XYZ file of N, CA and C in Angstrom:
762
model
N -10.902 -118.721 235.745
C -12.163 -119.083 235.082
C -12.248 -118.367 233.726
N -12.512 -119.129 232.678
C -12.543 -118.530 231.340
C -13.796 -117.719 231.075
N -13.778 -117.016 229.945
C -14.937 -116.217 229.556
C -15.452 -116.706 228.212
N -16.774 -116.845 228.116
C -17.384 -117.288 226.852
C -17.942 -116.072 226.122
N -17.457 -115.833 224.905
C -17.921 -114.686 224.116
C -18.559 -115.187 222.821
N -19.838 -114.846 222.628
C -20.507 -115.190 221.369
C -20.279 -114.042 220.396
N -19.956 -114.377 219.149
C -19.776 -113.338 218.125
C -20.978 -113.432 217.207
N -21.867 -112.449 217.320
C -23.176 -112.601 216.686
C -23.641 -111.339 215.971
N -24.358 -111.558 214.885
C -25.099 -110.517 214.183
C -25.924 -111.269 213.148
N -27.240 -111.040 213.137
C -28.060 -111.850 212.213
C -27.869 -111.431 210.761
N -27.176 -110.312 210.553
C -26.888 -109.851 209.201
C -25.672 -110.630 208.693
N -25.732 -111.146 207.496
C -24.586 -111.869 206.948
C -23.546 -110.887 206.398
N -22.330 -111.375 206.225
C -21.300 -110.569 205.566
C -20.782 -109.370 206.338
N -20.852 -109.432 207.672
C -20.376 -108.280 208.451
C -18.998 -108.545 209.073
N -18.452 -109.734 208.812
C -17.127 -110.049 209.342
C -17.155 -110.868 210.624
N -18.260 -111.616 210.823
C -18.369 -112.443 212.038
C -17.304 -113.530 212.078
N -17.245 -114.322 211.010
C -16.301 -115.441 211.000
C -14.863 -114.933 210.939
N -14.639 -113.904 210.138
C -13.297 -113.301 210.060
C -12.851 -112.883 211.461
N -13.774 -112.284 212.204
C -13.461 -111.835 213.568
C -13.252 -113.028 214.494
N -14.124 -114.024 214.407
C -14.000 -115.207 215.274
C -12.642 -115.877 215.103
N -12.291 -116.153 213.846
C -11.046 -116.878 213.557
C -9.823 -116.055 213.950
N -9.804 -114.789 213.546
C -8.590 -113.984 213.753
C -8.438 -113.491 215.184
N -9.548 -113.205 215.831
C -9.468 -112.823 217.239
C -8.982 -114.025 218.056
N -9.523 -115.196 217.753
C -9.115 -116.418 218.468
C -7.610 -116.667 218.276
N -7.149 -116.540 217.030
C -5.732 -116.783 216.742
C -4.848 -115.747 217.440
N -5.279 -114.486 217.441
C -4.473 -113.427 218.071
C -4.437 -113.574 219.592
N -5.558 -113.982 220.191
C -5.555 -114.229 221.641
C -4.585 -115.375 221.962
N -4.553 -116.371 221.071
C -3.634 -117.497 221.251
C -2.182 -117.057 221.172
N -1.879 -116.197 220.203
C -0.519 -115.684 220.031
C -0.105 -114.860 221.259
N -1.096 -114.212 221.884
C -0.819 -113.427 223.097
C -0.851 -114.314 224.358
N -0.685 -115.618 224.120
C -0.510 -116.605 225.189
C -1.737 -116.849 226.054
N -2.910 -116.672 225.466
C -4.139 -117.066 226.142
C -4.558 -118.412 225.563
N -5.160 -119.255 226.409
C -5.630 -120.554 225.924
C -7.053 -120.350 225.390
N -7.235 -120.663 224.114
C -8.487 -120.296 223.435
C -9.165 -121.509 222.792
N -10.496 -121.530 222.903
C -11.300 -122.528 222.183
C -12.274 -121.772 221.291
N -12.309 -122.140 220.019
C -13.277 -121.548 219.087
C -14.342 -122.597 218.786
N -15.605 -122.236 218.984
C -16.702 -123.171 218.667
C -17.399 -122.669 217.409
N -17.413 -123.499 216.383
C -18.071 -123.121 215.132
C -19.543 -123.516 215.215
N -20.407 -122.517 215.411
C -21.846 -122.796 215.544
C -22.616 -122.274 214.330
N -21.939 -122.282 213.186
C -22.558 -121.822 211.941
C -22.524 -122.986 210.943
N -23.689 -123.413 210.431
C -23.726 -124.551 209.507
C -22.858 -124.355 208.253
N -22.528 -123.102 207.933
C -21.656 -122.880 206.768
C -20.229 -123.356 207.056
N -19.911 -123.526 208.331
C -18.623 -124.084 208.771
C -17.402 -123.326 208.255
N -17.551 -122.011 208.041
C -16.427 -121.237 207.502
C -15.275 -121.082 208.500
N -15.597 -121.041 209.782
C -14.517 -120.929 210.777
C -13.685 -122.211 210.778
N -14.373 -123.334 210.555
C -13.686 -124.635 210.518
C -12.721 -124.691 209.335
N -13.216 -124.342 208.136
C -12.334 -124.394 206.960
C -11.301 -123.262 207.009
N -11.680 -122.148 207.644
C -10.756 -121.012 207.753
C -9.543 -121.303 208.621
N -9.632 -122.385 209.415
C -8.465 -122.781 210.219
C -7.835 -124.061 209.663
N -8.130 -124.299 208.385
C -7.416 -125.378 207.686
C -7.976 -126.768 207.862
N -9.207 -126.875 208.397
C -9.769 -128.224 208.557
C -10.648 -128.589 207.378
N -10.676 -129.882 207.054
C -11.541 -130.350 205.975
C -12.942 -130.592 206.549
N -13.871 -129.727 206.160
C -15.231 -129.760 206.717
C -15.918 -131.102 206.453
N -15.650 -131.666 205.280
C -16.287 -132.947 204.914
C -15.920 -134.073 205.880
N -14.732 -133.980 206.451
C -14.261 -135.079 207.311
C -14.512 -134.878 208.793
N -15.320 -133.880 209.116
C -15.623 -133.651 210.533
C -16.602 -134.725 211.005
N -16.158 -135.551 211.944
C -17.049 -136.618 212.419
C -17.725 -136.255 213.734
N -16.988 -135.531 214.575
C -17.568 -135.088 215.846
C -17.370 -133.582 215.932
N -18.484 -132.871 216.107
C -18.382 -131.410 216.165
C -19.563 -130.804 216.910
N -19.890 -129.592 216.532
C -20.948 -128.858 217.237
C -22.294 -129.589 217.208
N -22.562 -130.266 216.108
C -23.832 -130.988 215.968
C -23.977 -132.060 217.050
N -22.936 -132.880 217.199
C -22.958 -133.953 218.207
C -23.005 -133.370 219.622
N -22.370 -132.216 219.771
C -22.339 -131.533 221.068
C -23.749 -131.104 221.469
N -24.461 -130.521 220.497
C -25.803 -130.001 220.778
C -26.824 -131.110 220.986
N -26.625 -132.235 220.327
C -27.605 -133.310 220.562
C -27.117 -134.241 221.673
N -26.005 -133.833 222.316
C -25.439 -134.564 223.453
C -25.091 -136.013 223.130
N -24.654 -136.256 221.868
C -24.216 -137.624 221.549
C -22.693 -137.720 221.661
N -22.048 -136.576 221.944
C -20.601 -136.575 222.203
C -20.310 -135.493 223.227
N -19.243 -135.681 223.979
C -18.885 -134.651 224.965
C -18.020 -133.595 224.282
N -17.893 -132.458 224.945
C -17.064 -131.378 224.404
C -15.632 -131.870 224.214
N -15.146 -132.645 225.193
C -13.756 -133.145 225.110
C -13.545 -133.978 223.841
N -14.576 -134.755 223.472
C -14.451 -135.606 222.276
C -14.490 -134.779 220.989
N -15.083 -133.591 221.080
C -15.256 -132.778 219.873
C -14.094 -131.810 219.623
N -13.260 -131.604 220.643
C -12.183 -130.604 220.517
C -11.042 -131.108 219.626
N -10.617 -130.238 218.712
C -9.499 -130.557 217.823
C -8.433 -129.473 217.988
N -7.187 -129.881 218.049
C -6.089 -128.899 218.117
C -5.890 -128.283 216.734
N -5.577 -126.987 216.688
C -5.272 -126.378 215.385
C -3.768 -126.129 215.313
N -3.308 -125.706 214.139
C -1.875 -125.405 213.977
C -1.523 -124.064 214.605
N -2.546 -123.309 214.955
C -2.324 -121.987 215.531
C -1.979 -122.132 217.017
N -0.990 -121.393 217.532
C -0.597 -121.580 218.938
C -1.742 -121.339 219.928
N -1.860 -122.249 220.909
C -2.842 -122.146 222.007
C -4.301 -122.119 221.557
N -4.573 -122.565 220.337
C -5.946 -122.476 219.827
C -6.504 -123.859 219.474
N -7.638 -124.202 220.116
C -8.381 -125.427 219.781
C -9.702 -125.026 219.140
N -10.307 -125.983 218.441
C -11.605 -125.689 217.804
C -12.567 -126.857 217.999
N -13.847 -126.533 218.151
C -14.899 -127.545 218.001
C -15.495 -127.248 216.630
N -15.234 -128.116 215.654
C -15.598 -127.800 214.273
C -17.089 -127.985 213.973
N -17.495 -127.490 212.811
C -18.886 -127.674 212.371
C -18.888 -128.433 211.046
N -20.047 -128.980 210.743
C -20.260 -129.719 209.498
C -21.614 -129.233 208.985
N -21.860 -129.391 207.707
C -23.128 -128.936 207.113
C -24.349 -129.565 207.808
N -24.156 -130.730 208.438
C -25.222 -131.407 209.205
C -25.874 -130.477 210.223
N -25.113 -129.508 210.657
C -25.573 -128.623 211.720
C -26.881 -127.926 211.336
N -27.126 -127.839 210.029
C -28.358 -127.237 209.514
C -29.590 -127.909 210.118
N -29.493 -129.222 210.357
C -30.651 -129.993 210.819
C -30.951 -129.803 212.306
N -29.990 -129.255 213.045
C -30.130 -129.269 214.505
C -31.323 -128.443 214.991
N -31.615 -127.335 214.301
C -32.716 -126.475 214.754
C -34.036 -127.259 214.745
N -34.223 -128.073 213.702
C -35.461 -128.854 213.585
C -35.471 -129.953 214.649
N -34.304 -130.575 214.844
C -34.235 -131.686 215.802
C -34.431 -131.239 217.253
N -33.989 -130.021 217.540
C -34.079 -129.560 218.929
C -35.439 -128.973 219.281
N -36.220 -128.673 218.241
C -37.435 -127.885 218.456
C -38.368 -128.408 219.546
N -38.541 -129.723 219.632
C -39.460 -130.221 220.662
C -38.744 -130.807 221.872
N -37.438 -130.527 221.980
C -36.692 -130.994 223.159
C -36.918 -130.029 224.324
N -36.915 -130.608 225.512
C -37.007 -129.762 226.703
C -35.677 -129.032 226.890
N -35.734 -127.816 227.403
C -34.500 -127.039 227.641
C -33.650 -126.878 226.391
N -34.314 -126.764 225.242
C -33.544 -126.753 223.983
C -32.581 -125.567 223.874
N -32.865 -124.481 224.594
C -31.983 -123.303 224.514
C -30.703 -123.507 225.330
N -30.676 -124.550 226.171
C -29.548 -124.728 227.096
C -28.592 -125.856 226.702
N -28.810 -126.422 225.509
C -28.003 -127.592 225.095
C -26.503 -127.265 225.042
N -26.166 -126.123 224.467
C -24.748 -125.760 224.344
C -24.164 -125.411 225.710
N -24.941 -124.678 226.484
C -24.481 -124.281 227.826
C -24.113 -125.519 228.656
N -25.019 -126.506 228.639
C -24.761 -127.737 229.407
C -23.501 -128.453 228.903
N -23.318 -128.419 227.590
C -22.207 -129.173 226.998
C -20.839 -128.539 227.266
N -20.795 -127.206 227.399
C -19.459 -126.578 227.501
C -19.148 -125.956 228.864
N -20.102 -126.048 229.784
C -19.932 -125.406 231.086
C -18.587 -125.727 231.759
N -18.204 -126.995 231.720
C -16.983 -127.417 232.424
C -15.693 -126.937 231.757
N -15.808 -126.513 230.500
C -14.600 -126.112 229.768
C -14.054 -124.764 230.229
N -14.882 -124.006 230.937
C -14.445 -122.665 231.355
C -13.203 -122.724 232.249
N -13.051 -123.865 232.905
C -11.880 -124.015 233.785
C -10.597 -124.231 232.981
N -10.768 -124.657 231.733
C -9.587 -125.052 230.956
C -9.114 -124.023 229.940
N -9.944 -123.035 229.676
C -9.574 -122.029 228.671
C -9.705 -120.625 229.243
N -8.888 -119.698 228.713
C -9.028 -118.290 229.103
C -10.216 -117.664 228.378
N -10.356 -118.040 227.085
C -11.468 -117.511 226.286
C -12.077 -118.615 225.442
N -13.400 -118.645 225.416
C -14.121 -119.548 224.506
C -14.943 -118.638 223.591
N -14.654 -118.682 222.303
C -15.377 -117.832 221.344
C -16.353 -118.699 220.550
N -17.562 -118.197 220.355
C -18.559 -118.946 219.571
C -18.892 -118.154 218.317
N -18.610 -118.745 217.164
C -18.953 -118.111 215.886
C -20.389 -118.474 215.552
N -21.286 -117.487 215.611
C -22.724 -117.759 215.434
C -23.153 -117.727 213.964
N -24.290 -118.371 213.705
C -24.871 -118.342 212.365
C -25.503 -116.967 212.111
N -25.596 -116.554 210.827
C -26.208 -115.253 210.535
C -27.735 -115.310 210.596
N -28.260 -115.629 211.775
C -29.714 -115.652 211.965
C -29.955 -115.560 213.460
N -31.203 -115.353 213.839
C -31.499 -115.322 215.274
C -32.274 -116.577 215.661
N -31.907 -117.702 215.042
C -32.590 -118.968 215.319
C -32.088 -119.639 216.588
N -32.423 -120.914 216.696
C -32.135 -121.686 217.901
C -30.631 -121.856 218.160
N -29.845 -121.912 217.074
C -28.391 -122.050 217.232
C -27.802 -120.814 217.910
N -28.214 -119.648 217.416
C -27.702 -118.404 218.004
C -28.228 -118.230 219.423
N -29.461 -118.634 219.633
C -30.055 -118.553 220.972
C -29.268 -119.436 221.960
N -28.855 -120.619 221.504
C -28.026 -121.497 222.336
C -26.696 -120.836 222.678
N -26.118 -120.164 221.685
C -24.834 -119.488 221.905
C -24.983 -118.349 222.913
N -26.052 -117.562 222.771
C -26.257 -116.418 223.673
C -26.597 -116.883 225.096
N -27.258 -118.028 225.186
C -27.594 -118.562 226.508
C -26.345 -119.101 227.208
N -25.412 -119.627 226.409
C -24.189 -120.194 226.986
C -23.136 -119.125 227.286
N -23.247 -117.974 226.620
C -22.171 -116.969 226.678
C -22.238 -116.070 227.908
N -21.068 -115.511 228.245
C -21.017 -114.472 229.279
C -21.257 -113.109 228.636
N -20.844 -112.998 227.370
C -21.031 -111.713 226.687
C -21.142 -111.939 225.186
N -21.576 -110.882 224.487
C -21.709 -110.973 223.034
C -20.934 -109.827 222.383
N -20.158 -110.194 221.371
C -19.420 -109.199 220.591
C -20.157 -109.057 219.262
N -20.469 -107.825 218.886
C -21.284 -107.601 217.682
C -20.475 -106.870 216.608
N -20.112 -107.571 215.521
C -19.417 -106.891 214.427
C -20.422 -106.074 213.600
N -20.027 -104.851 213.253
C -20.889 -103.986 212.434
C -20.078 -103.478 211.257
N -20.601 -103.721 210.071
C -19.912 -103.289 208.862
C -20.083 -101.779 208.670
N -19.008 -101.112 208.250
C -19.090 -99.664 208.039
C -19.772 -99.362 206.716
N -21.055 -99.689 206.627
C -21.807 -99.438 205.399
C -23.170 -98.850 205.723
N -23.873 -98.457 204.679
C -25.109 -97.707 204.833
C -26.139 -98.371 205.750
N -26.327 -99.680 205.606
C -27.365 -100.349 206.400
C -26.835 -100.892 207.726
N -25.682 -100.397 208.144
C -25.021 -100.938 209.336
C -25.933 -101.019 210.548
N -26.664 -99.932 210.806
C -27.441 -99.884 212.044
C -28.782 -100.600 211.899
N -29.111 -100.925 210.642
C -30.365 -101.634 210.420
C -30.183 -103.063 210.935
N -31.119 -103.544 211.699
C -30.985 -104.912 212.221
C -30.272 -104.950 213.562
N -29.536 -103.869 213.880
C -28.836 -103.856 215.167
C -29.854 -103.782 216.305
N -30.897 -102.994 216.103
C -31.966 -102.868 217.110
C -32.587 -104.225 217.409
N -32.816 -104.978 216.329
C -33.424 -106.307 216.457
C -32.522 -107.229 217.280
N -31.215 -107.168 216.986
C -30.264 -108.005 217.711
C -30.207 -107.605 219.187
N -30.204 -106.301 219.445
C -30.147 -105.841 220.836
C -31.412 -106.234 221.599
N -32.553 -106.255 220.886
C -33.801 -106.727 221.515
C -33.720 -108.210 221.845
N -33.108 -108.974 220.934
C -32.924 -110.410 221.198
C -32.046 -110.597 222.418
N -30.965 -109.809 222.496
C -30.064 -109.896 223.650
C -30.852 -109.598 224.927
N -31.706 -108.556 224.872
C -32.522 -108.198 226.047
C -33.429 -109.343 226.459
N -34.075 -109.972 225.475
C -35.005 -111.040 225.854
C -34.256 -112.282 226.352
N -33.045 -112.525 225.826
C -32.232 -113.630 226.359
C -31.853 -113.311 227.805
N -31.496 -112.052 228.060
C -31.149 -111.643 229.433
C -32.332 -111.873 230.368
N -33.514 -111.563 229.866
C -34.712 -111.662 230.695
C -35.091 -113.118 230.971
N -34.996 -113.961 229.934
C -35.562 -115.307 230.054
C -34.520 -116.396 230.339
N -33.382 -116.334 229.603
C -32.469 -117.487 229.665
C -31.143 -117.233 230.365
N -30.671 -115.992 230.320
C -29.304 -115.767 230.795
C -29.156 -114.326 231.284
N -29.481 -114.128 232.553
C -29.493 -112.751 233.067
C -28.085 -112.171 233.226
N -27.070 -113.018 233.028
C -25.684 -112.525 233.173
C -25.083 -112.109 231.828
N -25.852 -112.254 230.748
C -25.326 -111.920 229.422
C -25.049 -110.419 229.310
N -23.836 -110.128 228.902
C -23.354 -108.760 228.836
C -23.033 -108.421 227.382
N -22.888 -107.154 227.042
C -22.414 -106.844 225.696
C -20.922 -106.537 225.793
N -20.130 -107.375 225.151
C -18.666 -107.210 225.197
C -18.285 -105.926 224.467
N -18.983 -105.686 223.356
C -18.712 -104.457 222.614
C -19.171 -104.556 221.175
N -19.243 -103.379 220.522
C -19.578 -103.327 219.101
C -18.265 -103.119 218.353
N -18.037 -103.940 217.331
C -16.780 -103.875 216.584
C -17.052 -103.387 215.165
N -16.456 -102.256 214.809
C -16.631 -101.729 213.454
C -15.674 -102.449 212.510
N -16.239 -103.031 211.434
C -15.415 -103.821 210.499
C -15.494 -103.239 209.090
N -14.562 -103.692 208.248
C -14.538 -103.315 206.818
C -14.517 -101.804 206.634
N -13.716 -101.148 207.443
C -13.628 -99.688 207.399
C -12.683 -99.256 206.280
N -13.125 -98.306 205.474
C -12.283 -97.759 204.417
C -12.195 -96.257 204.627
N -11.034 -95.798 205.071
C -10.892 -94.387 205.475
C -11.104 -93.425 204.312
N -11.003 -93.943 203.065
C -11.171 -93.043 201.909
C -12.644 -92.725 201.659
N -13.515 -93.545 202.224
C -14.946 -93.339 201.949
C -15.590 -92.471 203.025
N -16.284 -91.440 202.577
C -16.962 -90.569 203.535
C -17.999 -91.361 204.326
N -18.645 -92.301 203.633
C -19.686 -93.101 204.271
C -19.136 -93.896 205.460
N -17.960 -94.507 205.267
C -17.336 -95.268 206.360
C -17.159 -94.393 207.589
N -16.656 -93.195 207.358
C -16.426 -92.270 208.474
C -17.730 -91.845 209.135
N -18.772 -91.672 208.302
C -20.085 -91.285 208.859
C -20.655 -92.400 209.740
N -20.503 -93.663 209.277
C -21.023 -94.792 210.053
C -20.311 -94.861 211.404
N -18.974 -94.675 211.386
C -18.206 -94.700 212.633
C -18.730 -93.627 213.594
N -18.928 -92.402 213.073
C -19.419 -91.302 213.921
C -20.796 -91.614 214.492
N -21.644 -92.159 213.625
C -23.025 -92.472 214.004
C -23.070 -93.527 215.116
N -22.307 -94.613 214.915
C -22.290 -95.708 215.890
C -21.723 -95.214 217.219
N -20.650 -94.417 217.144
C -20.046 -93.908 218.387
C -20.981 -92.944 219.103
N -21.734 -92.183 218.324
C -22.674 -91.212 218.921
C -23.766 -91.951 219.700
N -24.284 -93.029 219.101
C -25.371 -93.787 219.734
C -24.901 -94.666 220.880
N -23.713 -95.255 220.728
C -23.325 -96.335 221.650
C -22.019 -96.078 222.393
N -21.523 -94.837 222.328
C -20.166 -94.462 222.782
C -19.316 -95.512 223.502
N -19.569 -95.759 224.794
C -18.704 -96.651 225.576
C -18.705 -98.097 225.085
N -19.790 -98.466 224.381
C -19.912 -99.869 223.958
C -19.048 -100.199 222.741
N -18.531 -99.178 222.069
C -17.794 -99.416 220.821
C -16.305 -99.640 221.111
N -15.750 -100.705 220.520
C -14.308 -100.953 220.687
C -13.499 -99.826 220.058
N -12.377 -99.507 220.684
C -11.480 -98.483 220.114
C -10.889 -98.981 218.804
N -10.604 -100.274 218.777
C -10.038 -100.870 217.555
C -11.090 -100.900 216.452
N -10.687 -100.488 215.255
C -11.570 -100.577 214.089
C -10.872 -101.490 213.080
N -11.616 -102.449 212.528
C -11.013 -103.377 211.562
C -11.107 -102.768 210.167
N -9.942 -102.502 209.593
C -9.936 -101.863 208.276
C -10.092 -102.891 207.155
N -10.605 -102.425 206.034
C -10.700 -103.301 204.866
C -9.275 -103.668 204.457
N -9.030 -104.956 204.225
C -7.669 -105.395 203.983
C -7.681 -106.644 203.105
N -6.983 -106.557 201.974
C -6.985 -107.665 201.007
C -6.437 -108.946 201.626
N -5.367 -108.831 202.401
C -4.754 -110.014 203.004
C -5.744 -110.746 203.919
N -6.606 -109.935 204.551
C -7.611 -110.487 205.463
C -8.601 -111.366 204.705
N -8.957 -110.948 203.494
C -9.914 -111.765 202.732
C -9.232 -112.932 202.017
N -7.910 -112.845 201.829
C -7.200 -113.957 201.180
C -6.946 -115.117 202.147
N -6.655 -114.775 203.405
C -6.210 -115.789 204.378
C -7.089 -117.051 204.451
N -8.450 -116.921 204.525
C -9.275 -118.136 204.678
C -9.112 -119.136 203.539
N -8.824 -118.645 202.326
C -8.713 -119.593 201.209
C -7.450 -120.453 201.344
N -6.533 -120.038 202.213
C -5.343 -120.853 202.492
C -5.516 -121.643 203.790
N -6.709 -121.519 204.399
C -6.968 -122.228 205.656
C -6.099 -121.699 206.788
N -5.832 -120.399 206.760
C -4.966 -119.812 207.785
C -5.598 -118.560 208.375
N -5.226 -118.276 209.624
C -5.649 -117.011 210.214
C -4.721 -115.928 209.677
N -5.083 -114.688 209.830
C -4.279 -113.589 209.307
C -2.900 -113.547 209.955
N -2.821 -113.985 211.187
C -1.557 -113.902 211.914
C -0.553 -114.933 211.385
N -1.065 -116.052 210.856
C -0.185 -117.056 210.244
C 0.102 -116.670 208.801
N -0.912 -116.141 208.143
C -0.821 -115.845 206.705
C 0.063 -114.630 206.427
N -0.143 -113.562 207.180
C 0.671 -112.363 206.976
C 0.672 -111.521 208.250
N 1.610 -111.843 209.126
C 1.643 -111.213 210.452
C 1.936 -109.710 210.387
N 2.475 -109.262 209.255
C 2.814 -107.835 209.155
C 1.710 -106.994 208.538
N 0.595 -107.635 208.178
C -0.462 -106.898 207.465
C -1.274 -106.019 208.414
N -1.988 -105.094 207.801
C -2.865 -104.196 208.555
C -3.922 -105.005 209.306
N -4.444 -106.043 208.641
C -5.470 -106.899 209.251
C -4.961 -107.575 210.523
N -3.714 -108.069 210.469
C -3.129 -108.733 211.645
C -2.964 -107.731 212.785
N -2.500 -106.534 212.438
C -2.331 -105.491 213.467
C -3.657 -105.122 214.115
N -4.703 -105.001 213.280
C -6.031 -104.657 213.800
C -6.526 -105.709 214.781
N -6.413 -106.988 214.402
C -6.939 -108.047 215.276
C -6.082 -108.257 216.529
N -4.767 -108.002 216.410
C -3.928 -108.061 217.613
C -4.332 -106.971 218.592
N -4.618 -105.810 218.014
C -5.018 -104.679 218.855
C -6.372 -104.968 219.538
N -7.293 -105.614 218.801
C -8.586 -105.988 219.388
C -8.382 -107.012 220.508
N -7.501 -107.994 220.266
C -7.229 -109.030 221.274
C -6.663 -108.387 222.547
N -5.771 -107.429 222.371
C -5.187 -106.742 223.537
C -6.254 -105.969 224.299
N -7.151 -105.340 223.533
C -8.234 -104.561 224.156
C -9.147 -105.477 224.992
N -9.437 -106.657 224.461
C -10.310 -107.600 225.169
C -9.614 -108.172 226.407
N -8.327 -108.459 226.291
C -7.567 -108.979 227.445
C -7.558 -107.937 228.564
N -7.311 -106.693 228.166
C -7.268 -105.599 229.147
C -8.606 -105.426 229.842
N -9.675 -105.515 229.047
C -11.025 -105.334 229.560
C -11.414 -106.436 230.550
N -10.840 -107.616 230.363
C -11.234 -108.764 231.185
C -10.200 -109.145 232.232
N -9.350 -108.203 232.572
C -8.335 -108.477 233.608
C -8.978 -108.630 234.949
């Protein structure tokens, strides 16, 4: 039975999509069958895996309004063992369309429930907000992975996200777990980066992944070529970091 992990943080620019794409690709390289669901209207995970966002005809939007099945929305990627349900800018409209629907928080859960039998991991790249799209992802997920940037305002907004997780646990999904907090964009030369790491570990010790994602130029270049870091530069620091994270997650979920 597969595991559904939502990658969420309402703060933008913390490495959510970078983590979604590269973790998915690394899990695939480690011979796990992976599905990545792009639930962000910016559709960066879709373009980051080399798909033309403009030409997406069936994707997360159709899935959420139940006009297509998950099977119809799945696309194979060039990355080994990795499939994607792509997003299109249309996804922006879904929050308004779902607002007066019954069970609107459960649309994604209903659509992907059966896929757990077919994949080892299903990762959901969430939008940088705590709206209905993210709520759907958290309701469908078994756990949530939270990327945190090693910068001054890192812990700001984390409380809000953890409160959202608590209320989802209470109302919609009592099985929702925290997979872990992932420190991203770490620069060992900066005292601030090191302070943020110490601070986060002090507050959340066991919840923090051992792997820390370092700032890496190759990591930021890869999406513009429509490739994951493992395809773009398998020898880079970024690839090593995400492989190490993938191994940590596999070990944790044995």
